Amino acid sequence: AQRVTQPEKLLSVFKGAPVELKCNYSYSGSPELFWYVQYSRQRLQLLLRHISRESIKGFTADLNKGETSFHLKKPFAQEEDSAMYYCALPSLQGTSYGKLTFGQGTILTVHP
Amino acid sequence: DVKVTQSSRYLVKRTGEKVFLECVQDMDHENMFWYRQDPGLGLRLIYFSYDVKMKEKGDIPEGYSVSREKKERFSLILESASTNQTSMYLCATRDSPGGGYGAKNIQYFGAGTRLSVL
């Protein structure tokens, strides 16, 4: 069964500090991975996906198949980055195709 | 721009009541999903639907049922609400399944319904 683990429920950093939100996965096959973000009083939305290899709002994430990780990084955190972050893994097989498995979520707080 | 609308932002119900949560999308997406969001547990899939009148159980379907009579509407039903069903409920949509990777694996979420069962 596929699984996504985010080991940190809470993460606090100061503005301007680097931040890394951890995500590990288990999946039999070649995975596709996403990071979703939920700002206060807003809906859950896609932040980035690994196949795009893009930087969104200064965040990047690299898929490391050897370590089965997809950590989200930003070199200089901003207060507006404070939010709940979820790592997610879609099923690409069988009758569950497209179904997303989410991690437990990490609440990031960036202090001024 | 994908629009996923959940009919209620907040609901308060009593134990034993039958509860309907409604979700409507305007993007002609075939797939729709219902999740519940609980602190420390992330999002857990309750039910999903690949198309009209089709439904599949997710990871935690007990105590819930769903209805998809029209493509744009997906309803979550709590047959007899209980206090352990107090939660945030999120509806999501996704375009029809395609092969391999791509934009069709992205899910779009509604604003959520916070349900309290007293």
PDB file of C-alpha atoms in Angstrom:
ATOM      1  CA  ALA A   1       0.000   0.000   0.000  1.00  0.00           C
ATOM      2  CA  GLN A   2       1.239   3.480  -0.722  1.00  0.00           C
ATOM      3  CA  ARG A   3       2.015   5.754   2.185  1.00  0.00           C
ATOM      4  CA  VAL A   4       3.124   9.324   2.809  1.00  0.00           C
ATOM      5  CA  THR A   5       4.803  10.395   6.024  1.00  0.00           C
ATOM      6  CA  GLN A   6       5.430  13.918   7.234  1.00  0.00           C
ATOM      7  CA  PRO A   7       7.361  13.493  10.460  1.00  0.00           C
ATOM      8  CA  GLU A   8       6.878  17.037  11.783  1.00  0.00           C
ATOM      9  CA  LYS A   9       3.437  18.217  12.876  1.00  0.00           C
ATOM     10  CA  LEU A  10       4.760  21.678  13.722  1.00  0.00           C
ATOM     11  CA  LEU A  11       7.682  23.648  12.364  1.00  0.00           C
ATOM     12  CA  SER A  12       8.672  27.117  13.528  1.00  0.00           C
ATOM     13  CA  VAL A  13      11.316  29.332  11.962  1.00  0.00           C
ATOM     14  CA  PHE A  14      12.176  33.008  11.952  1.00  0.00           C
ATOM     15  CA  LYS A  15      11.723  35.217   8.927  1.00  0.00           C
ATOM     16  CA  GLY A  16      14.698  34.965   6.598  1.00  0.00           C
ATOM     17  CA  ALA A  17      15.770  31.554   7.865  1.00  0.00           C
ATOM     18  CA  PRO A  18      15.857  28.494   5.601  1.00  0.00           C
ATOM     19  CA  VAL A  19      13.008  26.050   5.946  1.00  0.00           C
ATOM     20  CA  GLU A  20      12.657  22.397   5.012  1.00  0.00           C
ATOM     21  CA  LEU A  21       9.437  20.426   5.341  1.00  0.00           C
ATOM     22  CA  LYS A  22      10.061  16.714   5.204  1.00  0.00           C
ATOM     23  CA  CYS A  23       8.080  14.147   3.238  1.00  0.00           C
ATOM     24  CA  ASN A  24       8.825  10.464   2.807  1.00  0.00           C
ATOM     25  CA  TYR A  25       6.807   8.051   0.738  1.00  0.00           C
ATOM     26  CA  SER A  26       6.427   4.381  -0.017  1.00  0.00           C
ATOM     27  CA  TYR A  27       5.216   3.397  -3.463  1.00  0.00           C
ATOM     28  CA  SER A  28       5.825   0.441  -5.723  1.00  0.00           C
ATOM     29  CA  GLY A  29       6.544   2.109  -8.988  1.00  0.00           C
ATOM     30  CA  SER A  30       7.596   5.466 -10.293  1.00  0.00           C
ATOM     31  CA  PRO A  31       5.819   8.052  -8.168  1.00  0.00           C
ATOM     32  CA  GLU A  32       4.325  11.406  -8.932  1.00  0.00           C
ATOM     33  CA  LEU A  33       4.343  13.746  -5.934  1.00  0.00           C
ATOM     34  CA  PHE A  34       2.673  16.984  -4.968  1.00  0.00           C
ATOM     35  CA  TRP A  35       2.836  19.585  -2.252  1.00  0.00           C
ATOM     36  CA  TYR A  36      -0.478  21.203  -1.318  1.00  0.00           C
ATOM     37  CA  VAL A  37      -0.803  24.279   0.908  1.00  0.00           C
ATOM     38  CA  GLN A  38      -3.651  25.671   2.979  1.00  0.00           C
ATOM     39  CA  TYR A  39      -3.332  29.265   4.172  1.00  0.00           C
ATOM     40  CA  SER A  40      -5.481  30.485   7.024  1.00  0.00           C
ATOM     41  CA  ARG A  41      -9.158  30.604   6.009  1.00  0.00           C
ATOM     42  CA  GLN A  42      -8.360  29.587   2.437  1.00  0.00           C
ATOM     43  CA  ARG A  43      -8.979  26.408   0.535  1.00  0.00           C
ATOM     44  CA  LEU A  44      -6.402  23.713   0.014  1.00  0.00           C
ATOM     45  CA  GLN A  45      -4.493  24.374  -3.198  1.00  0.00           C
ATOM     46  CA  LEU A  46      -1.668  22.883  -5.172  1.00  0.00           C
ATOM     47  CA  LEU A  47       1.711  24.440  -4.437  1.00  0.00           C
ATOM     48  CA  LEU A  48       3.942  22.430  -6.721  1.00  0.00           C
ATOM     49  CA  ARG A  49       4.450  19.032  -8.299  1.00  0.00           C
ATOM     50  CA  HIS A  50       7.701  17.266  -8.930  1.00  0.00           C
ATOM     51  CA  ILE A  51       7.256  16.702 -12.663  1.00  0.00           C
ATOM     52  CA  SER A  52       7.138  20.445 -13.247  1.00  0.00           C
ATOM     53  CA  ARG A  53      10.535  21.039 -11.646  1.00  0.00           C
ATOM     54  CA  GLU A  54       9.433  24.574 -10.948  1.00  0.00           C
ATOM     55  CA  SER A  55       9.873  27.022  -8.099  1.00  0.00           C
ATOM     56  CA  ILE A  56       6.637  28.409  -6.703  1.00  0.00           C
ATOM     57  CA  LYS A  57       6.736  31.282  -4.196  1.00  0.00           C
ATOM     58  CA  GLY A  58      10.428  30.478  -3.713  1.00  0.00           C
ATOM     59  CA  PHE A  59       9.739  26.852  -2.779  1.00  0.00           C
ATOM     60  CA  THR A  60      11.347  23.895  -4.503  1.00  0.00           C
ATOM     61  CA  ALA A  61      11.112  20.163  -3.962  1.00  0.00           C
ATOM     62  CA  ASP A  62      13.315  17.445  -5.381  1.00  0.00           C
ATOM     63  CA  LEU A  63      12.282  13.855  -5.703  1.00  0.00           C
ATOM     64  CA  ASN A  64      14.949  11.571  -4.247  1.00  0.00           C
ATOM     65  CA  LYS A  65      14.064   8.037  -5.240  1.00  0.00           C
ATOM     66  CA  GLY A  66      16.979   6.541  -3.332  1.00  0.00           C
ATOM     67  CA  GLU A  67      15.773   8.045  -0.048  1.00  0.00           C
ATOM     68  CA  THR A  68      12.092   7.949  -1.108  1.00  0.00           C
ATOM     69  CA  SER A  69      11.773  11.591  -0.121  1.00  0.00           C
ATOM     70  CA  PHE A  70      10.231  14.743  -1.532  1.00  0.00           C
ATOM     71  CA  HIS A  71      11.240  17.473   0.906  1.00  0.00           C
ATOM     72  CA  LEU A  72       9.979  21.020   0.397  1.00  0.00           C
ATOM     73  CA  LYS A  73      12.583  23.754   0.761  1.00  0.00           C
ATOM     74  CA  LYS A  74      12.825  27.501   0.782  1.00  0.00           C
ATOM     75  CA  PRO A  75      16.078  29.371   1.425  1.00  0.00           C
ATOM     76  CA  PHE A  76      14.529  32.432   3.079  1.00  0.00           C
ATOM     77  CA  ALA A  77      11.171  31.994   4.791  1.00  0.00           C
ATOM     78  CA  GLN A  78       8.611  34.802   4.814  1.00  0.00           C
ATOM     79  CA  GLU A  79       5.778  35.424   7.274  1.00  0.00           C
ATOM     80  CA  GLU A  80       3.228  34.818   4.518  1.00  0.00           C
ATOM     81  CA  ASP A  81       4.543  31.265   4.178  1.00  0.00           C
ATOM     82  CA  SER A  82       2.851  30.385   7.461  1.00  0.00           C
ATOM     83  CA  ALA A  83       0.321  27.693   6.553  1.00  0.00           C
ATOM     84  CA  MET A  84      -0.501  24.002   6.659  1.00  0.00           C
ATOM     85  CA  TYR A  85       1.464  21.968   4.123  1.00  0.00           C
ATOM     86  CA  TYR A  86       0.552  18.516   2.862  1.00  0.00           C
ATOM     87  CA  CYS A  87       2.603  16.153   0.783  1.00  0.00           C
ATOM     88  CA  ALA A  88       0.486  13.971  -1.521  1.00  0.00           C
ATOM     89  CA  LEU A  89       0.962  10.936  -3.725  1.00  0.00           C
ATOM     90  CA  PRO A  90      -1.538   9.900  -6.412  1.00  0.00           C
ATOM     91  CA  SER A  91      -2.222   6.315  -7.226  1.00  0.00           C
ATOM     92  CA  LEU A  92      -1.297   5.633 -10.841  1.00  0.00           C
ATOM     93  CA  GLN A  93      -2.553   2.074 -10.952  1.00  0.00           C
ATOM     94  CA  GLY A  94      -5.741   0.093 -11.231  1.00  0.00           C
ATOM     95  CA  THR A  95      -9.139   1.063  -9.949  1.00  0.00           C
ATOM     96  CA  SER A  96      -7.726   3.640  -7.543  1.00  0.00           C
ATOM     97  CA  TYR A  97      -6.218   5.670 -10.336  1.00  0.00           C
ATOM     98  CA  GLY A  98      -5.929   9.335  -9.371  1.00  0.00           C
ATOM     99  CA  LYS A  99      -6.780   8.800  -5.729  1.00  0.00           C
ATOM    100  CA  LEU A 100      -4.483  10.962  -3.561  1.00  0.00           C
ATOM    101  CA  THR A 101      -2.800   9.735  -0.408  1.00  0.00           C
ATOM    102  CA  PHE A 102      -1.919  12.611   1.892  1.00  0.00           C
ATOM    103  CA  GLY A 103       0.606  12.924   4.642  1.00  0.00           C
ATOM    104  CA  GLN A 104      -0.430  14.058   8.108  1.00  0.00           C
ATOM    105  CA  GLY A 105       0.426  17.666   7.363  1.00  0.00           C
ATOM    106  CA  THR A 106       2.958  20.117   8.786  1.00  0.00           C
ATOM    107  CA  ILE A 107       1.968  23.478  10.233  1.00  0.00           C
ATOM    108  CA  LEU A 108       4.666  25.988   9.372  1.00  0.00           C
ATOM    109  CA  THR A 109       4.888  29.159  11.429  1.00  0.00           C
ATOM    110  CA  VAL A 110       7.266  31.894  10.367  1.00  0.00           C
ATOM    111  CA  HIS A 111       7.951  34.388  13.139  1.00  0.00           C
ATOM    112  CA  PRO A 112       8.849  38.039  12.430  1.00  0.00           C
TER     113      PRO A 112
ATOM    114  CA  ASP B   1     -10.491  28.683 -13.198  1.00  0.00           C
ATOM    115  CA  VAL B   2     -11.903  25.607 -11.485  1.00  0.00           C
ATOM    116  CA  LYS B   3     -14.725  26.313  -9.115  1.00  0.00           C
ATOM    117  CA  VAL B   4     -15.712  23.800  -6.441  1.00  0.00           C
ATOM    118  CA  THR B   5     -18.512  24.997  -4.191  1.00  0.00           C
ATOM    119  CA  GLN B   6     -19.559  23.405  -0.933  1.00  0.00           C
ATOM    120  CA  SER B   7     -23.027  24.476   0.079  1.00  0.00           C
ATOM    121  CA  SER B   8     -22.324  25.173   3.743  1.00  0.00           C
ATOM    122  CA  ARG B   9     -19.277  26.598   5.456  1.00  0.00           C
ATOM    123  CA  TYR B  10     -20.451  25.623   8.953  1.00  0.00           C
ATOM    124  CA  LEU B  11     -23.047  23.110  10.117  1.00  0.00           C
ATOM    125  CA  VAL B  12     -24.211  22.133  13.578  1.00  0.00           C
ATOM    126  CA  LYS B  13     -26.242  18.946  13.885  1.00  0.00           C
ATOM    127  CA  ARG B  14     -27.462  16.679  16.646  1.00  0.00           C
ATOM    128  CA  THR B  15     -26.518  13.070  17.203  1.00  0.00           C
ATOM    129  CA  GLY B  16     -28.695  10.753  15.141  1.00  0.00           C
ATOM    130  CA  GLU B  17     -29.659  13.315  12.523  1.00  0.00           C
ATOM    131  CA  LYS B  18     -29.289  12.579   8.827  1.00  0.00           C
ATOM    132  CA  VAL B  19     -26.876  15.089   7.339  1.00  0.00           C
ATOM    133  CA  PHE B  20     -26.312  16.059   3.721  1.00  0.00           C
ATOM    134  CA  LEU B  21     -23.161  17.817   2.555  1.00  0.00           C
ATOM    135  CA  GLU B  22     -23.342  19.121  -0.984  1.00  0.00           C
ATOM    136  CA  CYS B  23     -20.587  19.825  -3.467  1.00  0.00           C
ATOM    137  CA  VAL B  24     -20.976  21.363  -6.911  1.00  0.00           C
ATOM    138  CA  GLN B  25     -18.307  21.864  -9.589  1.00  0.00           C
ATOM    139  CA  ASP B  26     -18.458  23.827 -12.801  1.00  0.00           C
ATOM    140  CA  MET B  27     -15.570  22.323 -14.764  1.00  0.00           C
ATOM    141  CA  ASP B  28     -17.194  19.193 -16.128  1.00  0.00           C
ATOM    142  CA  HIS B  29     -14.718  17.024 -14.219  1.00  0.00           C
ATOM    143  CA  GLU B  30     -15.567  13.369 -14.082  1.00  0.00           C
ATOM    144  CA  ASN B  31     -13.921  12.517 -10.770  1.00  0.00           C
ATOM    145  CA  MET B  32     -15.087  13.837  -7.428  1.00  0.00           C
ATOM    146  CA  PHE B  33     -13.891  13.082  -3.914  1.00  0.00           C
ATOM    147  CA  TRP B  34     -14.916  13.561  -0.303  1.00  0.00           C
ATOM    148  CA  TYR B  35     -12.270  13.833   2.421  1.00  0.00           C
ATOM    149  CA  ARG B  36     -12.304  14.588   6.079  1.00  0.00           C
ATOM    150  CA  GLN B  37      -9.531  16.681   7.558  1.00  0.00           C
ATOM    151  CA  ASP B  38      -8.522  16.149  11.184  1.00  0.00           C
ATOM    152  CA  PRO B  39      -5.518  17.570  13.059  1.00  0.00           C
ATOM    153  CA  GLY B  40      -2.601  15.157  13.066  1.00  0.00           C
ATOM    154  CA  LEU B  41      -4.348  12.770  10.687  1.00  0.00           C
ATOM    155  CA  GLY B  42      -4.158  14.747   7.472  1.00  0.00           C
ATOM    156  CA  LEU B  43      -6.800  14.220   4.817  1.00  0.00           C
ATOM    157  CA  ARG B  44      -8.512  10.868   4.687  1.00  0.00           C
ATOM    158  CA  LEU B  45     -10.590   9.771   1.731  1.00  0.00           C
ATOM    159  CA  ILE B  46     -14.178   8.826   2.518  1.00  0.00           C
ATOM    160  CA  TYR B  47     -15.656   8.119  -0.914  1.00  0.00           C
ATOM    161  CA  PHE B  48     -14.943   8.994  -4.508  1.00  0.00           C
ATOM    162  CA  SER B  49     -16.794   8.864  -7.782  1.00  0.00           C
ATOM    163  CA  TYR B  50     -15.385   8.326 -11.251  1.00  0.00           C
ATOM    164  CA  ASP B  51     -18.563   9.281 -13.039  1.00  0.00           C
ATOM    165  CA  VAL B  52     -22.291   9.772 -12.655  1.00  0.00           C
ATOM    166  CA  LYS B  53     -23.921   7.058 -10.560  1.00  0.00           C
ATOM    167  CA  MET B  54     -20.533   5.474  -9.873  1.00  0.00           C
ATOM    168  CA  LYS B  55     -18.955   5.434  -6.449  1.00  0.00           C
ATOM    169  CA  GLU B  56     -16.048   3.769  -4.731  1.00  0.00           C
ATOM    170  CA  LYS B  57     -15.244   3.466  -1.045  1.00  0.00           C
ATOM    171  CA  GLY B  58     -12.232   5.291   0.193  1.00  0.00           C
ATOM    172  CA  ASP B  59     -10.234   4.587   3.309  1.00  0.00           C
ATOM    173  CA  ILE B  60     -12.869   5.484   5.915  1.00  0.00           C
ATOM    174  CA  PRO B  61     -16.357   4.940   4.435  1.00  0.00           C
ATOM    175  CA  GLU B  62     -18.053   3.635   7.584  1.00  0.00           C
ATOM    176  CA  GLY B  63     -20.994   5.768   8.626  1.00  0.00           C
ATOM    177  CA  TYR B  64     -21.132   7.594   5.298  1.00  0.00           C
ATOM    178  CA  SER B  65     -22.760   7.196   1.915  1.00  0.00           C
ATOM    179  CA  VAL B  66     -22.672   9.271  -1.260  1.00  0.00           C
ATOM    180  CA  SER B  67     -24.854  10.187  -4.190  1.00  0.00           C
ATOM    181  CA  ARG B  68     -23.869  11.316  -7.678  1.00  0.00           C
ATOM    182  CA  GLU B  69     -26.983  11.737  -9.809  1.00  0.00           C
ATOM    183  CA  LYS B  70     -25.523  14.512 -11.950  1.00  0.00           C
ATOM    184  CA  LYS B  71     -21.972  15.041 -13.096  1.00  0.00           C
ATOM    185  CA  GLU B  72     -21.571  18.381 -11.372  1.00  0.00           C
ATOM    186  CA  ARG B  73     -22.924  17.385  -7.961  1.00  0.00           C
ATOM    187  CA  PHE B  74     -21.536  14.978  -5.376  1.00  0.00           C
ATOM    188  CA  SER B  75     -23.300  14.620  -2.051  1.00  0.00           C
ATOM    189  CA  LEU B  76     -21.960  13.129   1.160  1.00  0.00           C
ATOM    190  CA  ILE B  77     -24.565  11.670   3.494  1.00  0.00           C
ATOM    191  CA  LEU B  78     -24.177  10.913   7.156  1.00  0.00           C
ATOM    192  CA  GLU B  79     -26.985   8.444   7.752  1.00  0.00           C
ATOM    193  CA  SER B  80     -27.055   8.937  11.518  1.00  0.00           C
ATOM    194  CA  ALA B  81     -24.580  11.557  12.664  1.00  0.00           C
ATOM    195  CA  SER B  82     -22.353  10.780  15.606  1.00  0.00           C
ATOM    196  CA  THR B  83     -20.015  12.972  17.644  1.00  0.00           C
ATOM    197  CA  ASN B  84     -16.944  11.281  16.151  1.00  0.00           C
ATOM    198  CA  GLN B  85     -17.982  12.638  12.779  1.00  0.00           C
ATOM    199  CA  THR B  86     -17.313  16.178  13.942  1.00  0.00           C
ATOM    200  CA  SER B  87     -14.702  17.317  11.453  1.00  0.00           C
ATOM    201  CA  MET B  88     -13.828  19.479   8.465  1.00  0.00           C
ATOM    202  CA  TYR B  89     -15.113  17.928   5.244  1.00  0.00           C
ATOM    203  CA  LEU B  90     -13.464  18.743   1.933  1.00  0.00           C
ATOM    204  CA  CYS B  91     -14.774  18.058  -1.545  1.00  0.00           C
ATOM    205  CA  ALA B  92     -12.402  17.829  -4.500  1.00  0.00           C
ATOM    206  CA  THR B  93     -12.579  17.276  -8.240  1.00  0.00           C
ATOM    207  CA  ARG B  94     -10.175  15.933 -10.808  1.00  0.00           C
ATOM    208  CA  ASP B  95     -10.289  15.728 -14.578  1.00  0.00           C
ATOM    209  CA  SER B  96     -10.860  12.352 -16.203  1.00  0.00           C
ATOM    210  CA  PRO B  97      -8.100   9.814 -15.764  1.00  0.00           C
ATOM    211  CA  GLY B  98      -5.369   9.783 -18.332  1.00  0.00           C
ATOM    212  CA  GLY B  99      -2.294   7.661 -18.765  1.00  0.00           C
ATOM    213  CA  GLY B 100       0.789   8.441 -16.743  1.00  0.00           C
ATOM    214  CA  TYR B 101       1.734  11.782 -15.317  1.00  0.00           C
ATOM    215  CA  GLY B 102       0.278  15.138 -15.949  1.00  0.00           C
ATOM    216  CA  ALA B 103      -2.113  17.870 -15.033  1.00  0.00           C
ATOM    217  CA  LYS B 104      -4.989  15.417 -14.851  1.00  0.00           C
ATOM    218  CA  ASN B 105      -3.704  14.146 -11.528  1.00  0.00           C
ATOM    219  CA  ILE B 106      -4.243  17.489  -9.831  1.00  0.00           C
ATOM    220  CA  GLN B 107      -7.200  17.752  -7.476  1.00  0.00           C
ATOM    221  CA  TYR B 108      -9.095  20.994  -6.905  1.00  0.00           C
ATOM    222  CA  PHE B 109     -10.682  21.593  -3.533  1.00  0.00           C
ATOM    223  CA  GLY B 110     -13.715  23.337  -2.162  1.00  0.00           C
ATOM    224  CA  ALA B 111     -13.529  25.674   0.814  1.00  0.00           C
ATOM    225  CA  GLY B 112     -14.692  22.978   3.208  1.00  0.00           C
ATOM    226  CA  THR B 113     -17.634  22.402   5.537  1.00  0.00           C
ATOM    227  CA  ARG B 114     -16.935  22.398   9.248  1.00  0.00           C
ATOM    228  CA  LEU B 115     -19.451  20.020  10.800  1.00  0.00           C
ATOM    229  CA  SER B 116     -20.106  19.861  14.517  1.00  0.00           C
ATOM    230  CA  VAL B 117     -22.234  17.012  15.838  1.00  0.00           C
ATOM    231  CA  LEU B 118     -23.549  17.637  19.334  1.00  0.00           C
TER     232      LEU B 118
END
